[in-house]
mmCIF file of C-alpha atoms in Angstrom:
data_model
loop_
_atom_site.group_PDB
_atom_site.id
_atom_site.type_symbol
_atom_site.label_atom_id
_atom_site.label_comp_id
_atom_site.label_asym_id
_atom_site.label_seq_id
_atom_site.Cartn_x
_atom_site.Cartn_y
_atom_site.Cartn_z
ATOM 1 C CA UNK I 37 -21.601 12.328 -8.234
ATOM 2 C CA UNK I 38 -20.872 16.188 -8.380
ATOM 3 C CA UNK I 39 -16.820 17.476 -8.331
ATOM 4 C CA UNK I 40 -16.280 17.993 -5.168
ATOM 5 C CA UNK I 41 -17.723 14.506 -3.770
ATOM 6 C CA UNK I 42 -14.786 13.225 -6.323
ATOM 7 C CA UNK I 43 -13.053 15.403 -5.113
ATOM 8 C CA UNK I 44 -13.053 14.788 -1.633
ATOM 9 C CA UNK I 45 -12.775 10.989 -2.510
ATOM 10 C CA UNK I 46 -9.640 11.365 -4.419
ATOM 11 C CA UNK I 47 -8.140 13.358 -1.517
ATOM 12 C CA UNK I 48 -9.197 11.465 1.024
ATOM 13 C CA UNK I 49 -7.660 8.003 -0.706
ATOM 14 C CA UNK I 50 -4.357 9.458 -1.612
ATOM 15 C CA UNK I 51 -4.732 10.268 2.197
ATOM 16 C CA UNK I 52 -4.819 7.046 3.603
ATOM 17 C CA UNK I 53 -3.495 5.413 1.180
ATOM 18 C CA UNK I 54 0.162 7.471 2.272
ATOM 19 C CA UNK I 55 -0.432 6.838 5.352
ATOM 20 C CA UNK I 56 -1.215 2.731 5.174
ATOM 21 C CA UNK I 57 2.651 2.894 3.002
ATOM 22 C CA UNK I 58 4.322 5.027 5.593
ATOM 23 C CA UNK I 59 3.130 2.469 8.479
ATOM 24 C CA UNK I 60 4.093 -0.280 6.583
ATOM 25 C CA UNK I 61 7.559 0.513 5.297
ATOM 26 C CA UNK I 62 7.974 2.603 9.414
ATOM 27 C CA UNK I 63 7.197 -1.687 10.557
ATOM 28 C CA UNK I 64 8.999 -3.235 7.582
ATOM 29 C CA UNK I 65 12.281 -1.173 9.237
ATOM 30 C CA UNK I 66 11.821 -1.809 12.169
ATOM 31 C CA UNK I 67 11.485 -5.718 12.108
ATOM 32 C CA UNK I 68 14.265 -5.795 9.747
ATOM 33 C CA UNK I 69 16.795 -3.762 11.930
ATOM 34 C CA UNK I 70 14.849 -5.327 15.665
ATOM 35 C CA UNK I 71 16.254 -9.013 13.620
ATOM 36 C CA UNK I 72 19.933 -7.572 12.280
ATOM 37 C CA UNK I 73 19.599 -7.304 8.308
ATOM 38 C CA UNK I 74 20.949 -5.027 6.284
ATOM 39 C CA UNK I 75 17.492 -4.662 4.314
ATOM 40 C CA UNK I 76 14.234 -5.407 5.490
ATOM 41 C CA UNK I 77 12.217 -7.133 2.074
ATOM 42 C CA UNK I 78 14.222 -8.669 -1.277
ATOM 43 C CA UNK I 79 12.976 -7.747 -4.277
ATOM 44 C CA UNK I 80 11.354 -10.783 -5.155
ATOM 45 C CA UNK I 81 9.079 -10.255 -1.280
ATOM 46 C CA UNK I 82 8.954 -6.650 -3.229
ATOM 47 C CA UNK I 83 6.738 -7.432 -6.121
ATOM 48 C CA UNK I 84 4.815 -10.231 -4.310
ATOM 49 C CA UNK I 85 3.548 -7.162 -2.415
ATOM 50 C CA UNK I 86 2.886 -5.390 -4.445
ATOM 51 C CA UNK I 87 1.740 -7.901 -7.426
ATOM 52 C CA UNK I 88 -0.879 -8.253 -3.844
ATOM 53 C CA UNK I 89 -1.533 -4.615 -3.807
ATOM 54 C CA UNK I 90 -2.556 -4.732 -7.842
ATOM 55 C CA UNK I 91 -4.283 -7.449 -7.313
ATOM 56 C CA UNK I 92 -6.964 -6.110 -4.166
ATOM 57 C CA UNK I 93 -6.846 -2.540 -5.601
ATOM 58 C CA UNK I 94 -8.489 -4.742 -8.460
ATOM 59 C CA UNK I 95 -10.677 -6.950 -5.937
ATOM 60 C CA UNK I 96 -12.290 -3.097 -4.671
ATOM 61 C CA UNK I 97 -12.224 -1.239 -8.234
ATOM 62 C CA UNK I 98 -15.269 -4.247 -8.996
ATOM 63 C CA UNK I 99 -12.524 -4.898 -11.925
ATOM 64 C CA UNK I 100 -12.702 -8.994 -10.272
ATOM 65 C CA UNK I 101 -16.326 -9.525 -11.035
#
């Protein structure tokens, strides 16, 4: 694979990940404000989401064969 293709893939993947993360955080905050909560997620919920995201990345990268 050419270096330029690798660079473009990394840049596009990073941008998409940042946009998805931003939207997820915005939605969590909006739901929290609508419910009148002070914190959108608890520490255990954040840990569950993080581990789920790592599992998804592992499957996408082919590490979960």
